[in-house]
């Protein structure tokens, strides 16, 4: 972290002095610091036979008062446009925990730098790699990239980031035994028209190649009114499809978009091979979906989506279950986005347990500065509002600029959930932003 | 409970109402009379021809200062605050509209040889300056005149500093339509460079971060209309959501995500098996039987039992065990028990 900060600040100084000479690539530095204090109970599993209900018997709230800080830095165009550096880190101190070994936590989300020279670039550090297995990879490593026209190739090797939890305040960086990952990607992209990417990633742990993912991702716009997106993840270790999706969007009218898609997931193939659970029979999930989006202006958007789902266990005697999902969302905002309102409703049923979720939220700005946001959500299953699985949530937030780059906000939320019968929580948030550089 | 729900809904609906108008100061001005009086644009907007310093915005130097106005408006009544300000007791400046653009007025003025109407007069009546009011150029206007190639090649960063601060917009070429947040994966994986034109890498890490210190909604208090996948009370109902929309979770989360988070909260440790499971868990005829639940959501099982499955699952699910073979049909074709150490938990070593 210190090295990344030093690099970025040195780069900034260098770029600013270079900028005075003119005709050099622009340098740009953006920083944001956040600090928030939350009063949120933390729940742990416990076992008390004296309590009446299952929830009370097995769940116990412990006081938690974490002070969480986050720093984000993006610096680009450094050293005559050859270097960029990125950092996102957080730290937390739990003011309610007295155990000195368990009161603080922190981690780097990303901390990496990349150097470019001609078509080549090399990166080093912790970053999120979007390609590879479904969901991408969060990795400490080194990678090399090369570009030639529309073609690009990259390779990386490193160690997957696997947070460990030993303290009350949150995650700590940790690694479970010897673990390593490596992979490569080949891509071709013509921006706005088509792009294809093929990647292969292996992930090793405990002496076993737990993940061997061969992925194909593509997007295309063969016509001005048509967009296609698809993704296929093959489990090369067990030879099968672990995840697939295909989506089509047809821009039928200027304000109307029709979408159709298909999704497939085989959860057992997403479990690494070192887990014994990866050998168990599981439901294979398939979904066909259809959506309609209407956006008559920048201020109004309406989207409805329906999907049919199939849950099947290959080879099982019992018949496949059918489920469905119906969702709708309306968003209205003023042209300057000082006032916004969104309403959404969702009904899902996997053939066993249906659930309905309703959400309403609004934001408005008073006097050009003070901003107030209110939101509420209700999730209820078919057993009725008194069901233990019913949850309700409401939150009110206010944020005000303090002058310069500072903003101060506060939030109060009330919740009723399967874990907490009724609860009131608070939050105070301060943020500071800094931007410098870019072309004048 | 009902009162809480009704109150929350009422509060949220209240938020949707338009706020009462607040009297803010405006600068009273019309371009027409100034142009009819023979003024050229650059006589008032004199700052447009000089390079502003670092950190300048597109509007820096674009608007006339009070001093430059008073070079012509010399009469006492014209120098009174109320001559220009609608609220002279509480005068303000020009409204701030930071459009986060990378833009240089001087270079455009030079290229157009002072022809401001080229960009700003697109909606004006060219036959007269009587009703002339310059318009702010739109992206379509810029792209149709000079920046067509930039738009076609999606060189967004030539003009836009950072689009990550805005709600997702549906643009003509890069369509961030409704629902894009849930389906952006394939495009981001195939065309990462395209995303990087507008979004810094830390933008991805705001959501794709396995060890986030706090939910994103806590850092973005006002982002109520954004397409955050994990909104507000999601943690309370995520168990239901995970069963109902498995493909949504696995688009972003690997199998370790459940495990990591449950460990952080002490869920799954310290008590015997069955503690967190509902009645009927071990009853093969119950709809809540553990076998059905496991097939529905094996990732949920893995969040607690990945490390102790050999003690919890395999005593029954093994060769000769009471629950029989747990493998799906055709399973053996993909595994070699001699090289997969996990096979040895149940199977004796050998061919």
PDB file of N, CA and C in Angstrom, chain A residues 30 32 38 43 58 74 86 90 107 130 132-133 138 165 192-193 203 217 219 224 251 267 273 276 279 281 283 289 295 303 311 313-314 318 331 337 340-341 348 350 353 359 364 374 389 394-395 417 435, chain B residues 8 11 15-16 152 154 162 165 169-170 175 178 189 191 201-202 210-211 217-221 224-225 227 231 236 240-241 243-244 246 251 256 260 264-265 275 288 295-296 309 314 326-327 329 335:
ATOM      1  N   UNK A  30      -7.052  10.458  -9.036  1.00  0.00           N
ATOM      2  CA  UNK A  30      -8.320  10.590  -8.319  1.00  0.00           C
ATOM      3  C   UNK A  30      -8.194   9.829  -7.014  1.00  0.00           C
ATOM      4  N   UNK A  32     -10.300   8.988  -3.192  1.00  0.00           N
ATOM      5  CA  UNK A  32     -11.485   9.160  -2.354  1.00  0.00           C
ATOM      6  C   UNK A  32     -11.221   8.448  -1.039  1.00  0.00           C
ATOM      7  N   UNK A  38     -20.656   2.576  12.190  1.00  0.00           N
ATOM      8  CA  UNK A  38     -21.941   1.893  12.170  1.00  0.00           C
ATOM      9  C   UNK A  38     -22.250   1.322  13.545  1.00  0.00           C
ATOM     10  N   UNK A  43     -24.426 -10.978  14.584  1.00  0.00           N
ATOM     11  CA  UNK A  43     -25.073 -12.206  15.029  1.00  0.00           C
ATOM     12  C   UNK A  43     -24.105 -13.370  14.930  1.00  0.00           C
ATOM     13  N   UNK A  58     -30.707 -20.353  18.567  1.00  0.00           N
ATOM     14  CA  UNK A  58     -29.462 -20.548  17.830  1.00  0.00           C
ATOM     15  C   UNK A  58     -28.761 -19.250  17.439  1.00  0.00           C
ATOM     16  N   UNK A  74      -6.884   6.140  -7.949  1.00  0.00           N
ATOM     17  CA  UNK A  74      -6.650   5.787  -9.350  1.00  0.00           C
ATOM     18  C   UNK A  74      -5.730   6.840  -9.938  1.00  0.00           C
ATOM     19  N   UNK A  86      -3.432   1.663  -9.126  1.00  0.00           N
ATOM     20  CA  UNK A  86      -4.781   1.633  -8.573  1.00  0.00           C
ATOM     21  C   UNK A  86      -4.752   1.004  -7.178  1.00  0.00           C
ATOM     22  N   UNK A  90      -9.377  -1.060   2.708  1.00  0.00           N
ATOM     23  CA  UNK A  90     -10.253  -0.713   3.814  1.00  0.00           C
ATOM     24  C   UNK A  90      -9.661  -1.227   5.116  1.00  0.00           C
ATOM     25  N   UNK A 107      -7.976  -4.926   4.754  1.00  0.00           N
ATOM     26  CA  UNK A 107      -7.573  -5.695   3.588  1.00  0.00           C
ATOM     27  C   UNK A 107      -7.404  -4.746   2.410  1.00  0.00           C
ATOM     28  N   UNK A 130     -11.218  -9.999 -14.587  1.00  0.00           N
ATOM     29  CA  UNK A 130     -12.610 -10.320 -14.930  1.00  0.00           C
ATOM     30  C   UNK A 130     -12.774 -11.616 -15.704  1.00  0.00           C
ATOM     31  N   UNK A 132     -11.623 -15.707 -16.937  1.00  0.00           N
ATOM     32  CA  UNK A 132     -11.317 -16.939 -16.210  1.00  0.00           C
ATOM     33  C   UNK A 132     -12.597 -17.639 -15.779  1.00  0.00           C
ATOM     34  N   UNK A 133     -12.628 -18.207 -14.578  1.00  0.00           N
ATOM     35  CA  UNK A 133     -13.824 -18.921 -14.136  1.00  0.00           C
ATOM     36  C   UNK A 133     -14.984 -17.953 -13.924  1.00  0.00           C
ATOM     37  N   UNK A 138      -9.929 -12.962  -8.095  1.00  0.00           N
ATOM     38  CA  UNK A 138      -9.281 -11.942  -7.290  1.00  0.00           C
ATOM     39  C   UNK A 138      -7.914 -12.509  -6.940  1.00  0.00           C
ATOM     40  N   UNK A 165     -11.104 -15.153   8.263  1.00  0.00           N
ATOM     41  CA  UNK A 165     -11.820 -14.391   9.272  1.00  0.00           C
ATOM     42  C   UNK A 165     -11.441 -14.895  10.654  1.00  0.00           C
ATOM     43  N   UNK A 192     -17.791  -1.797 -30.167  1.00  0.00           N
ATOM     44  CA  UNK A 192     -19.103  -1.428 -30.656  1.00  0.00           C
ATOM     45  C   UNK A 192     -19.656  -2.382 -31.690  1.00  0.00           C
ATOM     46  N   UNK A 193     -18.842  -3.304 -32.199  1.00  0.00           N
ATOM     47  CA  UNK A 193     -19.319  -4.233 -33.232  1.00  0.00           C
ATOM     48  C   UNK A 193     -19.309  -5.673 -32.722  1.00  0.00           C
ATOM     49  N   UNK A 203      -6.648 -23.512 -11.212  1.00  0.00           N
ATOM     50  CA  UNK A 203      -6.453 -23.098  -9.819  1.00  0.00           C
ATOM     51  C   UNK A 203      -6.118 -24.344  -9.009  1.00  0.00           C
ATOM     52  N   UNK A 217     -16.323 -16.002 -24.108  1.00  0.00           N
ATOM     53  CA  UNK A 217     -17.218 -14.859 -23.924  1.00  0.00           C
ATOM     54  C   UNK A 217     -17.269 -14.072 -25.215  1.00  0.00           C
ATOM     55  N   UNK A 219     -19.518 -10.782 -27.417  1.00  0.00           N
ATOM     56  CA  UNK A 219     -20.603  -9.824 -27.581  1.00  0.00           C
ATOM     57  C   UNK A 219     -20.550  -9.333 -29.021  1.00  0.00           C
ATOM     58  N   UNK A 224     -27.590  -2.329 -36.068  1.00  0.00           N
ATOM     59  CA  UNK A 224     -27.679  -1.188 -35.153  1.00  0.00           C
ATOM     60  C   UNK A 224     -28.741  -1.405 -34.081  1.00  0.00           C
ATOM     61  N   UNK A 251     -33.499  -3.523 -30.107  1.00  0.00           N
ATOM     62  CA  UNK A 251     -33.952  -2.154 -29.865  1.00  0.00           C
ATOM     63  C   UNK A 251     -35.057  -1.855 -30.886  1.00  0.00           C
ATOM     64  N   UNK A 267     -24.263 -26.206 -10.356  1.00  0.00           N
ATOM     65  CA  UNK A 267     -23.520 -25.740  -9.174  1.00  0.00           C
ATOM     66  C   UNK A 267     -22.394 -26.672  -8.748  1.00  0.00           C
ATOM     67  N   UNK A 273     -12.494 -29.068  -6.979  1.00  0.00           N
ATOM     68  CA  UNK A 273     -12.384 -30.520  -6.862  1.00  0.00           C
ATOM     69  C   UNK A 273     -11.832 -30.974  -5.507  1.00  0.00           C
ATOM     70  N   UNK A 276     -15.191 -32.272  -1.119  1.00  0.00           N
ATOM     71  CA  UNK A 276     -15.883 -33.539  -1.325  1.00  0.00           C
ATOM     72  C   UNK A 276     -17.318 -33.303  -1.782  1.00  0.00           C
ATOM     73  N   UNK A 279     -18.626 -33.850  -5.514  1.00  0.00           N
ATOM     74  CA  UNK A 279     -18.956 -35.136  -6.119  1.00  0.00           C
ATOM     75  C   UNK A 279     -20.420 -35.510  -5.888  1.00  0.00           C
ATOM     76  N   UNK A 281     -24.572 -35.322  -6.242  1.00  0.00           N
ATOM     77  CA  UNK A 281     -25.554 -34.972  -7.267  1.00  0.00           C
ATOM     78  C   UNK A 281     -26.273 -33.694  -6.854  1.00  0.00           C
ATOM     79  N   UNK A 283     -28.947 -30.233  -8.295  1.00  0.00           N
ATOM     80  CA  UNK A 283     -29.877 -29.745  -9.312  1.00  0.00           C
ATOM     81  C   UNK A 283     -29.128 -28.955 -10.366  1.00  0.00           C
ATOM     82  N   UNK A 289     -35.636 -16.429 -20.232  1.00  0.00           N
ATOM     83  CA  UNK A 289     -36.186 -15.155 -19.763  1.00  0.00           C
ATOM     84  C   UNK A 289     -36.548 -14.244 -20.939  1.00  0.00           C
ATOM     85  N   UNK A 295     -38.040   3.186 -22.271  1.00  0.00           N
ATOM     86  CA  UNK A 295     -37.407   4.400 -21.763  1.00  0.00           C
ATOM     87  C   UNK A 295     -37.779   5.558 -22.682  1.00  0.00           C
ATOM     88  N   UNK A 303     -39.040  -1.379 -16.717  1.00  0.00           N
ATOM     89  CA  UNK A 303     -38.555  -2.681 -17.176  1.00  0.00           C
ATOM     90  C   UNK A 303     -39.380  -3.779 -16.524  1.00  0.00           C
ATOM     91  N   UNK A 311     -35.536 -26.883 -12.541  1.00  0.00           N
ATOM     92  CA  UNK A 311     -34.562 -27.461 -11.613  1.00  0.00           C
ATOM     93  C   UNK A 311     -34.623 -28.970 -11.780  1.00  0.00           C
ATOM     94  N   UNK A 313     -32.464 -32.838 -11.422  1.00  0.00           N
ATOM     95  CA  UNK A 313     -31.300 -33.615 -10.997  1.00  0.00           C
ATOM     96  C   UNK A 313     -31.101 -34.728 -12.022  1.00  0.00           C
ATOM     97  N   UNK A 314     -30.042 -34.646 -12.803  1.00  0.00           N
ATOM     98  CA  UNK A 314     -29.849 -35.654 -13.847  1.00  0.00           C
ATOM     99  C   UNK A 314     -29.838 -37.063 -13.265  1.00  0.00           C
ATOM    100  N   UNK A 318     -37.207 -38.533  -9.339  1.00  0.00           N
ATOM    101  CA  UNK A 318     -38.244 -37.522  -9.202  1.00  0.00           C
ATOM    102  C   UNK A 318     -38.212 -36.556 -10.397  1.00  0.00           C
ATOM    103  N   UNK A 331     -38.462   3.586 -12.839  1.00  0.00           N
ATOM    104  CA  UNK A 331     -37.561   4.602 -12.309  1.00  0.00           C
ATOM    105  C   UNK A 331     -37.904   5.945 -12.953  1.00  0.00           C
ATOM    106  N   UNK A 337     -31.237  14.924 -12.113  1.00  0.00           N
ATOM    107  CA  UNK A 337     -31.137  13.796 -11.182  1.00  0.00           C
ATOM    108  C   UNK A 337     -31.156  14.232  -9.721  1.00  0.00           C
ATOM    109  N   UNK A 340     -35.196  11.626  -7.632  1.00  0.00           N
ATOM    110  CA  UNK A 340     -35.297  10.303  -8.237  1.00  0.00           C
ATOM    111  C   UNK A 340     -36.278   9.459  -7.433  1.00  0.00           C
ATOM    112  N   UNK A 341     -36.939   8.579  -8.130  1.00  0.00           N
ATOM    113  CA  UNK A 341     -37.859   7.666  -7.468  1.00  0.00           C
ATOM    114  C   UNK A 341     -37.826   6.333  -8.199  1.00  0.00           C
ATOM    115  N   UNK A 348     -40.760 -14.563  -7.104  1.00  0.00           N
ATOM    116  CA  UNK A 348     -39.951 -15.709  -7.514  1.00  0.00           C
ATOM    117  C   UNK A 348     -40.509 -16.969  -6.867  1.00  0.00           C
ATOM    118  N   UNK A 350     -39.369 -21.224  -6.842  1.00  0.00           N
ATOM    119  CA  UNK A 350     -38.551 -22.312  -7.371  1.00  0.00           C
ATOM    120  C   UNK A 350     -39.286 -23.647  -7.298  1.00  0.00           C
ATOM    121  N   UNK A 353     -40.642 -22.934  -2.628  1.00  0.00           N
ATOM    122  CA  UNK A 353     -40.880 -21.849  -1.681  1.00  0.00           C
ATOM    123  C   UNK A 353     -40.937 -20.515  -2.435  1.00  0.00           C
ATOM    124  N   UNK A 359     -39.995  -3.055  -3.357  1.00  0.00           N
ATOM    125  CA  UNK A 359     -39.056  -2.036  -2.924  1.00  0.00           C
ATOM    126  C   UNK A 359     -39.469  -0.668  -3.472  1.00  0.00           C
ATOM    127  N   UNK A 364     -34.330  13.202  -3.033  1.00  0.00           N
ATOM    128  CA  UNK A 364     -34.484  14.565  -3.506  1.00  0.00           C
ATOM    129  C   UNK A 364     -33.488  15.481  -2.834  1.00  0.00           C
ATOM    130  N   UNK A 374     -34.807   8.110   0.940  1.00  0.00           N
ATOM    131  CA  UNK A 374     -35.609   7.187   1.740  1.00  0.00           C
ATOM    132  C   UNK A 374     -35.857   5.929   0.934  1.00  0.00           C
ATOM    133  N   UNK A 389     -39.656 -16.026   7.801  1.00  0.00           N
ATOM    134  CA  UNK A 389     -38.784 -15.645   6.702  1.00  0.00           C
ATOM    135  C   UNK A 389     -39.116 -14.259   6.151  1.00  0.00           C
ATOM    136  N   UNK A 394     -36.393  -0.462   6.208  1.00  0.00           N
ATOM    137  CA  UNK A 394     -36.591   0.931   5.815  1.00  0.00           C
ATOM    138  C   UNK A 394     -35.368   1.730   6.218  1.00  0.00           C
ATOM    139  N   UNK A 395     -35.051   2.695   5.381  1.00  0.00           N
ATOM    140  CA  UNK A 395     -33.818   3.439   5.643  1.00  0.00           C
ATOM    141  C   UNK A 395     -33.991   4.883   5.199  1.00  0.00           C
ATOM    142  N   UNK A 417     -36.060  -8.989  10.276  1.00  0.00           N
ATOM    143  CA  UNK A 417     -35.530 -10.002   9.386  1.00  0.00           C
ATOM    144  C   UNK A 417     -35.571 -11.357  10.081  1.00  0.00           C
ATOM    145  N   UNK A 435      -9.364  15.265  -7.057  1.00  0.00           N
ATOM    146  CA  UNK A 435      -9.094  14.987  -8.472  1.00  0.00           C
ATOM    147  C   UNK A 435      -8.090  16.012  -8.970  1.00  0.00           C
TER     148      UNK A 435
ATOM    149  N   UNK B   8     -42.797   2.782   6.743  1.00  0.00           N
ATOM    150  CA  UNK B   8     -41.674   2.837   5.818  1.00  0.00           C
ATOM    151  C   UNK B   8     -42.133   3.119   4.402  1.00  0.00           C
ATOM    152  N   UNK B  11     -43.079   6.745   4.157  1.00  0.00           N
ATOM    153  CA  UNK B  11     -41.891   7.608   4.093  1.00  0.00           C
ATOM    154  C   UNK B  11     -41.273   7.591   2.707  1.00  0.00           C
ATOM    155  N   UNK B  15     -40.870  10.575  -0.182  1.00  0.00           N
ATOM    156  CA  UNK B  15     -39.623  10.980  -0.817  1.00  0.00           C
ATOM    157  C   UNK B  15     -39.793  11.194  -2.299  1.00  0.00           C
ATOM    158  N   UNK B  16     -40.789  10.523  -2.872  1.00  0.00           N
ATOM    159  CA  UNK B  16     -40.999  10.634  -4.313  1.00  0.00           C
ATOM    160  C   UNK B  16     -41.688  11.936  -4.686  1.00  0.00           C
ATOM    161  N   UNK B 152     -17.789   6.009 -32.922  1.00  0.00           N
ATOM    162  CA  UNK B 152     -17.831   4.690 -33.546  1.00  0.00           C
ATOM    163  C   UNK B 152     -16.793   3.761 -32.925  1.00  0.00           C
ATOM    164  N   UNK B 154     -15.710   4.063 -29.948  1.00  0.00           N
ATOM    165  CA  UNK B 154     -15.962   4.071 -28.507  1.00  0.00           C
ATOM    166  C   UNK B 154     -14.787   4.638 -27.720  1.00  0.00           C
ATOM    167  N   UNK B 162     -15.153  10.508 -16.397  1.00  0.00           N
ATOM    168  CA  UNK B 162     -15.505   9.344 -15.581  1.00  0.00           C
ATOM    169  C   UNK B 162     -17.017   9.216 -15.592  1.00  0.00           C
ATOM    170  N   UNK B 165     -19.665   7.866 -12.139  1.00  0.00           N
ATOM    171  CA  UNK B 165     -20.394   8.611 -11.108  1.00  0.00           C
ATOM    172  C   UNK B 165     -21.874   8.752 -11.442  1.00  0.00           C
ATOM    173  N   UNK B 169     -26.656   4.879 -18.144  1.00  0.00           N
ATOM    174  CA  UNK B 169     -27.456   5.508 -19.191  1.00  0.00           C
ATOM    175  C   UNK B 169     -27.488   4.619 -20.422  1.00  0.00           C
ATOM    176  N   UNK B 170     -28.534   4.755 -21.172  1.00  0.00           N
ATOM    177  CA  UNK B 170     -28.605   4.050 -22.441  1.00  0.00           C
ATOM    178  C   UNK B 170     -28.077   4.977 -23.515  1.00  0.00           C
ATOM    179  N   UNK B 175     -24.762   0.501 -24.760  1.00  0.00           N
ATOM    180  CA  UNK B 175     -26.105   0.544 -24.186  1.00  0.00           C
ATOM    181  C   UNK B 175     -26.084   0.011 -22.756  1.00  0.00           C
ATOM    182  N   UNK B 178     -31.716  -0.677 -18.966  1.00  0.00           N
ATOM    183  CA  UNK B 178     -32.209  -1.218 -17.695  1.00  0.00           C
ATOM    184  C   UNK B 178     -31.813  -2.687 -17.562  1.00  0.00           C
ATOM    185  N   UNK B 189     -15.999  -9.290 -19.791  1.00  0.00           N
ATOM    186  CA  UNK B 189     -14.947 -10.291 -19.936  1.00  0.00           C
ATOM    187  C   UNK B 189     -14.359 -10.283 -21.334  1.00  0.00           C
ATOM    188  N   UNK B 191     -14.553  -7.641 -23.498  1.00  0.00           N
ATOM    189  CA  UNK B 191     -14.196  -6.305 -23.969  1.00  0.00           C
ATOM    190  C   UNK B 191     -13.837  -5.422 -22.792  1.00  0.00           C
ATOM    191  N   UNK B 201     -10.320   0.796 -12.762  1.00  0.00           N
ATOM    192  CA  UNK B 201     -10.365  -0.573 -12.227  1.00  0.00           C
ATOM    193  C   UNK B 201     -10.935  -0.659 -10.813  1.00  0.00           C
ATOM    194  N   UNK B 202     -10.763   0.378 -10.029  1.00  0.00           N
ATOM    195  CA  UNK B 202     -11.322   0.332  -8.676  1.00  0.00           C
ATOM    196  C   UNK B 202     -12.847   0.353  -8.703  1.00  0.00           C
ATOM    197  N   UNK B 210     -14.064  -9.652  -2.470  1.00  0.00           N
ATOM    198  CA  UNK B 210     -14.508 -10.702  -1.544  1.00  0.00           C
ATOM    199  C   UNK B 210     -14.371 -10.338  -0.076  1.00  0.00           C
ATOM    200  N   UNK B 211     -13.684  -9.261   0.239  1.00  0.00           N
ATOM    201  CA  UNK B 211     -13.493  -8.938   1.648  1.00  0.00           C
ATOM    202  C   UNK B 211     -13.921  -7.510   1.955  1.00  0.00           C
ATOM    203  N   UNK B 217     -23.742   0.001  -0.341  1.00  0.00           N
ATOM    204  CA  UNK B 217     -24.822   0.951  -0.058  1.00  0.00           C
ATOM    205  C   UNK B 217     -24.491   1.850   1.129  1.00  0.00           C
ATOM    206  N   UNK B 218     -23.595   1.413   2.020  1.00  0.00           N
ATOM    207  CA  UNK B 218     -23.207   2.262   3.146  1.00  0.00           C
ATOM    208  C   UNK B 218     -22.285   3.391   2.714  1.00  0.00           C
ATOM    209  N   UNK B 219     -21.557   3.174   1.631  1.00  0.00           N
ATOM    210  CA  UNK B 219     -20.683   4.228   1.124  1.00  0.00           C
ATOM    211  C   UNK B 219     -21.420   5.152   0.149  1.00  0.00           C
ATOM    212  N   UNK B 220     -22.485   4.665  -0.437  1.00  0.00           N
ATOM    213  CA  UNK B 220     -23.245   5.442  -1.423  1.00  0.00           C
ATOM    214  C   UNK B 220     -24.664   5.619  -0.892  1.00  0.00           C
ATOM    215  N   UNK B 221     -24.787   6.501   0.100  1.00  0.00           N
ATOM    216  CA  UNK B 221     -26.072   6.640   0.785  1.00  0.00           C
ATOM    217  C   UNK B 221     -27.171   7.110  -0.154  1.00  0.00           C
ATOM    218  N   UNK B 224     -29.914   5.386  -4.190  1.00  0.00           N
ATOM    219  CA  UNK B 224     -31.105   4.553  -4.025  1.00  0.00           C
ATOM    220  C   UNK B 224     -31.675   4.083  -5.351  1.00  0.00           C
ATOM    221  N   UNK B 225     -31.401   4.817  -6.430  1.00  0.00           N
ATOM    222  CA  UNK B 225     -31.979   4.441  -7.717  1.00  0.00           C
ATOM    223  C   UNK B 225     -31.009   3.633  -8.564  1.00  0.00           C
ATOM    224  N   UNK B 227     -28.579   0.424  -9.688  1.00  0.00           N
ATOM    225  CA  UNK B 227     -28.836  -1.004  -9.795  1.00  0.00           C
ATOM    226  C   UNK B 227     -27.884  -1.818  -8.940  1.00  0.00           C
ATOM    227  N   UNK B 231     -28.980  -4.729  -2.268  1.00  0.00           N
ATOM    228  CA  UNK B 231     -29.524  -3.536  -1.650  1.00  0.00           C
ATOM    229  C   UNK B 231     -29.933  -3.808  -0.204  1.00  0.00           C
ATOM    230  N   UNK B 236     -30.456 -10.089   4.920  1.00  0.00           N
ATOM    231  CA  UNK B 236     -31.481 -10.799   5.686  1.00  0.00           C
ATOM    232  C   UNK B 236     -32.168 -11.869   4.847  1.00  0.00           C
ATOM    233  N   UNK B 240     -32.827 -17.066   0.992  1.00  0.00           N
ATOM    234  CA  UNK B 240     -33.949 -17.365   0.102  1.00  0.00           C
ATOM    235  C   UNK B 240     -33.564 -17.053  -1.345  1.00  0.00           C
ATOM    236  N   UNK B 241     -32.928 -15.891  -1.515  1.00  0.00           N
ATOM    237  CA  UNK B 241     -32.565 -15.480  -2.873  1.00  0.00           C
ATOM    238  C   UNK B 241     -31.592 -16.461  -3.503  1.00  0.00           C
ATOM    239  N   UNK B 243     -31.389 -19.591  -3.101  1.00  0.00           N
ATOM    240  CA  UNK B 243     -32.080 -20.790  -3.585  1.00  0.00           C
ATOM    241  C   UNK B 243     -32.906 -20.477  -4.821  1.00  0.00           C
ATOM    242  N   UNK B 244     -33.482 -19.264  -4.835  1.00  0.00           N
ATOM    243  CA  UNK B 244     -34.439 -18.951  -5.883  1.00  0.00           C
ATOM    244  C   UNK B 244     -33.776 -18.521  -7.188  1.00  0.00           C
ATOM    245  N   UNK B 246     -30.257 -19.014  -8.339  1.00  0.00           N
ATOM    246  CA  UNK B 246     -28.879 -19.462  -8.209  1.00  0.00           C
ATOM    247  C   UNK B 246     -27.971 -18.858  -9.265  1.00  0.00           C
ATOM    248  N   UNK B 251     -23.107 -15.769 -11.016  1.00  0.00           N
ATOM    249  CA  UNK B 251     -22.514 -14.909 -12.034  1.00  0.00           C
ATOM    250  C   UNK B 251     -21.309 -14.171 -11.467  1.00  0.00           C
ATOM    251  N   UNK B 256     -16.378 -20.039  -2.855  1.00  0.00           N
ATOM    252  CA  UNK B 256     -15.765 -19.641  -1.593  1.00  0.00           C
ATOM    253  C   UNK B 256     -16.506 -18.482  -0.934  1.00  0.00           C
ATOM    254  N   UNK B 260     -16.581 -17.940   3.073  1.00  0.00           N
ATOM    255  CA  UNK B 260     -15.844 -16.846   3.707  1.00  0.00           C
ATOM    256  C   UNK B 260     -16.750 -16.023   4.620  1.00  0.00           C
ATOM    257  N   UNK B 264     -16.978 -15.553   8.782  1.00  0.00           N
ATOM    258  CA  UNK B 264     -16.779 -14.237   9.405  1.00  0.00           C
ATOM    259  C   UNK B 264     -17.794 -13.972  10.488  1.00  0.00           C
ATOM    260  N   UNK B 265     -18.974 -14.518  10.320  1.00  0.00           N
ATOM    261  CA  UNK B 265     -20.040 -14.242  11.276  1.00  0.00           C
ATOM    262  C   UNK B 265     -20.273 -15.378  12.245  1.00  0.00           C
ATOM    263  N   UNK B 275     -28.127 -28.129  13.875  1.00  0.00           N
ATOM    264  CA  UNK B 275     -28.564 -26.990  14.676  1.00  0.00           C
ATOM    265  C   UNK B 275     -29.244 -25.924  13.839  1.00  0.00           C
ATOM    266  N   UNK B 288     -38.495 -30.760   3.390  1.00  0.00           N
ATOM    267  CA  UNK B 288     -37.299 -30.038   3.843  1.00  0.00           C
ATOM    268  C   UNK B 288     -36.142 -30.999   4.070  1.00  0.00           C
ATOM    269  N   UNK B 295     -29.410 -30.709  -3.085  1.00  0.00           N
ATOM    270  CA  UNK B 295     -29.431 -30.679  -4.542  1.00  0.00           C
ATOM    271  C   UNK B 295     -29.821 -29.306  -5.046  1.00  0.00           C
ATOM    272  N   UNK B 296     -30.696 -28.634  -4.297  1.00  0.00           N
ATOM    273  CA  UNK B 296     -31.104 -27.293  -4.710  1.00  0.00           C
ATOM    274  C   UNK B 296     -29.951 -26.310  -4.589  1.00  0.00           C
ATOM    275  N   UNK B 309     -17.136 -32.220   5.581  1.00  0.00           N
ATOM    276  CA  UNK B 309     -18.066 -33.094   4.871  1.00  0.00           C
ATOM    277  C   UNK B 309     -17.723 -34.562   5.094  1.00  0.00           C
ATOM    278  N   UNK B 314     -20.190 -38.212   4.443  1.00  0.00           N
ATOM    279  CA  UNK B 314     -19.762 -39.508   3.914  1.00  0.00           C
ATOM    280  C   UNK B 314     -19.982 -40.709   4.839  1.00  0.00           C
ATOM    281  N   UNK B 326     -23.802 -41.206  -3.787  1.00  0.00           N
ATOM    282  CA  UNK B 326     -24.285 -39.831  -3.931  1.00  0.00           C
ATOM    283  C   UNK B 326     -23.983 -39.224  -5.301  1.00  0.00           C
ATOM    284  N   UNK B 327     -23.255 -39.953  -6.148  1.00  0.00           N
ATOM    285  CA  UNK B 327     -22.780 -39.340  -7.379  1.00  0.00           C
ATOM    286  C   UNK B 327     -23.866 -39.272  -8.441  1.00  0.00           C
ATOM    287  N   UNK B 329     -25.351 -39.566 -12.343  1.00  0.00           N
ATOM    288  CA  UNK B 329     -25.062 -40.537 -13.396  1.00  0.00           C
ATOM    289  C   UNK B 329     -23.903 -40.070 -14.264  1.00  0.00           C
ATOM    290  N   UNK B 335     -13.723 -38.687 -13.562  1.00  0.00           N
ATOM    291  CA  UNK B 335     -12.795 -38.733 -12.438  1.00  0.00           C
ATOM    292  C   UNK B 335     -11.904 -39.970 -12.499  1.00  0.00           C
TER     293      UNK B 335
END
